[in-house]
PDB file of C-alpha atoms in Angstrom:
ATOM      1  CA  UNK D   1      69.841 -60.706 -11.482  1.00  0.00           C
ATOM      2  CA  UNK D   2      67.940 -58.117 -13.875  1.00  0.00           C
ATOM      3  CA  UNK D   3      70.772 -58.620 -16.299  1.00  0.00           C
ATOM      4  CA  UNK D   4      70.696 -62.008 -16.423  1.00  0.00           C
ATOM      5  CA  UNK D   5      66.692 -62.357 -16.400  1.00  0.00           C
ATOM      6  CA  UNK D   6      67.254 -59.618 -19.899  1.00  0.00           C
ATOM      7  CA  UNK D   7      69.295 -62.215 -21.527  1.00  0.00           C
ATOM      8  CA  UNK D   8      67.787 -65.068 -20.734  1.00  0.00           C
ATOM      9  CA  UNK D   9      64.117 -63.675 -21.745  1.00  0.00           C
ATOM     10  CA  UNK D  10      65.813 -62.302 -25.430  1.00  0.00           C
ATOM     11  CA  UNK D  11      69.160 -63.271 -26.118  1.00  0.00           C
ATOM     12  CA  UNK D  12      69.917 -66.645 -24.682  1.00  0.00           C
ATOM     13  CA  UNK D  13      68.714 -68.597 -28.140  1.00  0.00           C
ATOM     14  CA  UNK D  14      70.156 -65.975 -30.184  1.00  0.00           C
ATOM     15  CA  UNK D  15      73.722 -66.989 -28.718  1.00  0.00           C
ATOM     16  CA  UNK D  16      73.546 -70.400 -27.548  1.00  0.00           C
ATOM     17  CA  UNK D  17      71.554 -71.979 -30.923  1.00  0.00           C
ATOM     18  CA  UNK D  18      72.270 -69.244 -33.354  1.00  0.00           C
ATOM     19  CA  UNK D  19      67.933 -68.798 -33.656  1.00  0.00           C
ATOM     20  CA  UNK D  20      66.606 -65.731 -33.122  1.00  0.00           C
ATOM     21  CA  UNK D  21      62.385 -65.794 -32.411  1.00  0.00           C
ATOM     22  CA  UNK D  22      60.734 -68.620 -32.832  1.00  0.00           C
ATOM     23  CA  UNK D  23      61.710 -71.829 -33.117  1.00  0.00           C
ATOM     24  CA  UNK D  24      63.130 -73.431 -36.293  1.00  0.00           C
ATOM     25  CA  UNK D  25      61.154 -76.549 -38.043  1.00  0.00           C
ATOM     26  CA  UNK D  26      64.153 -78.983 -36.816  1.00  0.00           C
ATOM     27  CA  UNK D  27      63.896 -78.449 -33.347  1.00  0.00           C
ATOM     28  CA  UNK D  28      60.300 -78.686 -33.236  1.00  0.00           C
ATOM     29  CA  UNK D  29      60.920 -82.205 -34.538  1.00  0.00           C
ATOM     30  CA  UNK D  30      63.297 -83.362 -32.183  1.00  0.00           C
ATOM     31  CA  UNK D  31      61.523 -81.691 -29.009  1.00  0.00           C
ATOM     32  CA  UNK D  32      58.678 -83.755 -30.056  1.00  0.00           C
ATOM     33  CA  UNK D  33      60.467 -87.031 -29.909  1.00  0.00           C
ATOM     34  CA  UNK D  34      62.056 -86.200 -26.590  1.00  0.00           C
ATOM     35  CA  UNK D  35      58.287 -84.793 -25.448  1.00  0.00           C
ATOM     36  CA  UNK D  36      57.318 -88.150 -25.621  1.00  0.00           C
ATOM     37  CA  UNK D  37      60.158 -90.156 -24.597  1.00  0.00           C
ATOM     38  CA  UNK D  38      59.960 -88.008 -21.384  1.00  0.00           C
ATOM     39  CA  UNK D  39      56.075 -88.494 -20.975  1.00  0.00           C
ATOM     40  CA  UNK D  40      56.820 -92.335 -21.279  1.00  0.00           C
ATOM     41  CA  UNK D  41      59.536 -92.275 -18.310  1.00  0.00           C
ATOM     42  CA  UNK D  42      57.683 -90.487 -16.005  1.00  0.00           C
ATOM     43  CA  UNK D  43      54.470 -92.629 -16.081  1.00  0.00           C
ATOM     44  CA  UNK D  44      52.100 -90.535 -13.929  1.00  0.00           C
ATOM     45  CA  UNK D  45      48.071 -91.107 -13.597  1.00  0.00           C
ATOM     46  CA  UNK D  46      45.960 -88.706 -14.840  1.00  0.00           C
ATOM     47  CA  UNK D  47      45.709 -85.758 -13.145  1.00  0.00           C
ATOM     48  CA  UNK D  48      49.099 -85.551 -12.026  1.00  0.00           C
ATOM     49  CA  UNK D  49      50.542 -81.764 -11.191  1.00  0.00           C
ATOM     50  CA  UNK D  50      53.635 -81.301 -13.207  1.00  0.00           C
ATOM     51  CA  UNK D  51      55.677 -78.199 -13.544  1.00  0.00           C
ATOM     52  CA  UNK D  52      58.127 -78.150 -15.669  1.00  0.00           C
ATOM     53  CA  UNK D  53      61.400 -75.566 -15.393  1.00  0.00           C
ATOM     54  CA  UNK D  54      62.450 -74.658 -18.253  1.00  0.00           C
ATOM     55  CA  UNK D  55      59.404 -75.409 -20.624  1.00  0.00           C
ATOM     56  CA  UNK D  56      61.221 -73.809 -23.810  1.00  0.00           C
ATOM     57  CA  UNK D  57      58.906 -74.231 -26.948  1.00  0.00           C
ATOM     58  CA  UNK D  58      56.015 -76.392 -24.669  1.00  0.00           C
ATOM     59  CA  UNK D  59      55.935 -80.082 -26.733  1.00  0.00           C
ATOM     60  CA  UNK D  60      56.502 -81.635 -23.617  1.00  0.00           C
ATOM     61  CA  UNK D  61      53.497 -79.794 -22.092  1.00  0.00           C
ATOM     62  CA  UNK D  62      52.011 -80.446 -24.134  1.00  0.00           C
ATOM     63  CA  UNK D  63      52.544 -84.198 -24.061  1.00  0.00           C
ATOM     64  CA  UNK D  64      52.156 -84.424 -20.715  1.00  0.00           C
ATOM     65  CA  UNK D  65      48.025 -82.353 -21.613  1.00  0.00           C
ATOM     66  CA  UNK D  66      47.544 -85.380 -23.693  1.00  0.00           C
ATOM     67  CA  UNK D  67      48.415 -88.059 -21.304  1.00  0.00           C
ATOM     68  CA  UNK D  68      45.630 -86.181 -18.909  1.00  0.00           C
ATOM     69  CA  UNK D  69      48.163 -84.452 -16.702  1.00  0.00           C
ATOM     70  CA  UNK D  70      47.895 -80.455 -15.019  1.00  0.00           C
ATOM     71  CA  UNK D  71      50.916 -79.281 -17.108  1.00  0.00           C
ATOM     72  CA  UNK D  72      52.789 -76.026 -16.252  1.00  0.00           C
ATOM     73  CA  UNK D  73      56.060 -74.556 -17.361  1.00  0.00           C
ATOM     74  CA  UNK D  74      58.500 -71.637 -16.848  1.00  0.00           C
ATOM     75  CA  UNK D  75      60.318 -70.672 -19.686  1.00  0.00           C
ATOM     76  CA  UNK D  76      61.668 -67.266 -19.438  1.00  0.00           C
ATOM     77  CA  UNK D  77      62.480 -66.448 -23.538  1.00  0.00           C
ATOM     78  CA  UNK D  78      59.719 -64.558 -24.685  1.00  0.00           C
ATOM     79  CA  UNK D  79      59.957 -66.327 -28.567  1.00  0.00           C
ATOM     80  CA  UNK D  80      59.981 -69.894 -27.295  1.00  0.00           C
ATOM     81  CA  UNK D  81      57.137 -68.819 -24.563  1.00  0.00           C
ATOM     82  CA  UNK D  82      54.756 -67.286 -26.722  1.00  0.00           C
ATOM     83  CA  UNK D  83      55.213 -70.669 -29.380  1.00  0.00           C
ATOM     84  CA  UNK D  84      54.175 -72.845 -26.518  1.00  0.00           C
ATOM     85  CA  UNK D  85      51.439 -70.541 -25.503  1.00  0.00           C
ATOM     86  CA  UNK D  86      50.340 -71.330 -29.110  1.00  0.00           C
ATOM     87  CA  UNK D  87      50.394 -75.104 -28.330  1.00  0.00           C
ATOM     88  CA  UNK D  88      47.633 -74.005 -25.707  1.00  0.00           C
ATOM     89  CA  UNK D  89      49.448 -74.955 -22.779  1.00  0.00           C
ATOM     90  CA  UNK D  90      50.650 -72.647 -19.575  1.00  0.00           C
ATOM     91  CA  UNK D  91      53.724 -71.087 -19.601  1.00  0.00           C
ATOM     92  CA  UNK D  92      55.152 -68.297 -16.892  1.00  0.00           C
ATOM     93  CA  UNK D  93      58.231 -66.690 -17.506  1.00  0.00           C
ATOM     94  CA  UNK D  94      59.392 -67.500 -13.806  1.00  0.00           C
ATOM     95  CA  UNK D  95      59.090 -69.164 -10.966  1.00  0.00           C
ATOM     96  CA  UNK D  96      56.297 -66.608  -9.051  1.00  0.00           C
ATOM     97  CA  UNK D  97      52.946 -67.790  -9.408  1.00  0.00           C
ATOM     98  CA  UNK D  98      53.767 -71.531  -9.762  1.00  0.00           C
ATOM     99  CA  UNK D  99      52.180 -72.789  -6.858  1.00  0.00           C
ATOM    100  CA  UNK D 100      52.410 -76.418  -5.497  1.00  0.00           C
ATOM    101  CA  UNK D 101      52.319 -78.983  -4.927  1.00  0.00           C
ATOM    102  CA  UNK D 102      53.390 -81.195  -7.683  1.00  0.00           C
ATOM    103  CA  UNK D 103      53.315 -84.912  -8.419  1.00  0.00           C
ATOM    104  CA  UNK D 104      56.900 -84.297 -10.367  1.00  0.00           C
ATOM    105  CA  UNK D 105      58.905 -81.222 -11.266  1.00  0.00           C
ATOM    106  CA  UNK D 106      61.165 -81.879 -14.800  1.00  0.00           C
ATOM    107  CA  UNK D 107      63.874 -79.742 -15.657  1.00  0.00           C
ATOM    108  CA  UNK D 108      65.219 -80.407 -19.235  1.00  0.00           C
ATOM    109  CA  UNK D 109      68.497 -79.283 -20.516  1.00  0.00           C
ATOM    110  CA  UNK D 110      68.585 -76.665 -17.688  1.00  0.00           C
ATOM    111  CA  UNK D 111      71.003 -77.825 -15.007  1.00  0.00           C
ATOM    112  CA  UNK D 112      73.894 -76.799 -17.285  1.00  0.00           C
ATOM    113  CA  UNK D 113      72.901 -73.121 -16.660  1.00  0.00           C
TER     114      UNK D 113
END
């Protein structure tokens, strides 16, 4: 478990999208599009909880901020963490401390893993 929580917290991006820190220009781009895509499916009131496994670099956080929503993610690699920390949105880097309930819980390109 310790092993895995290593890679996944520095090396995961490094090996699985060939970046290494923070995230390039491009994917910022298309994260936004999908950010909002997402937002649009999920059509919550203000004030919905959301949590949101597997935050990576937070556009969807914070797209879901802007529609008026509690946003908070996990994202355990440090690089794409402390980008959305930039966005000013809430990011842990696992599971403890995200306490419920929530209106919806998204998990993006993480069910693969």
């Amino acid at each position: 478990e310790a092993e895995l929580a290593a890679y996944y917290r520095t090396r995961y991006r490094a090996d699985y999208q060939l970046v290494s820190g923070r995230p390039p220009r491009r994917h910022l781009a298309r994260t936004q599009a999908e950010a909002a895509r997402r937002a649009a499916l999920l059509a919550l009131p203000p004030g919905a909880r959301v949590l949101d496994f597997g935050a990576g670099s937070g556009e969807f956080l914070a797209e879901g901020q802007r529609h008026g929503w509690a946003m908070l993610g996990v994202e355990p690699g440090e690089a794409y963490a402390g980008h959305a920390r930039g966005l000013g949105v809430t990011v842990l880097p696992g599971l403890e401390g995200a306490e419920g309930p929530f209106d919806a819980i998204t998990a993006h390109h993480v069910l693969e893993h």
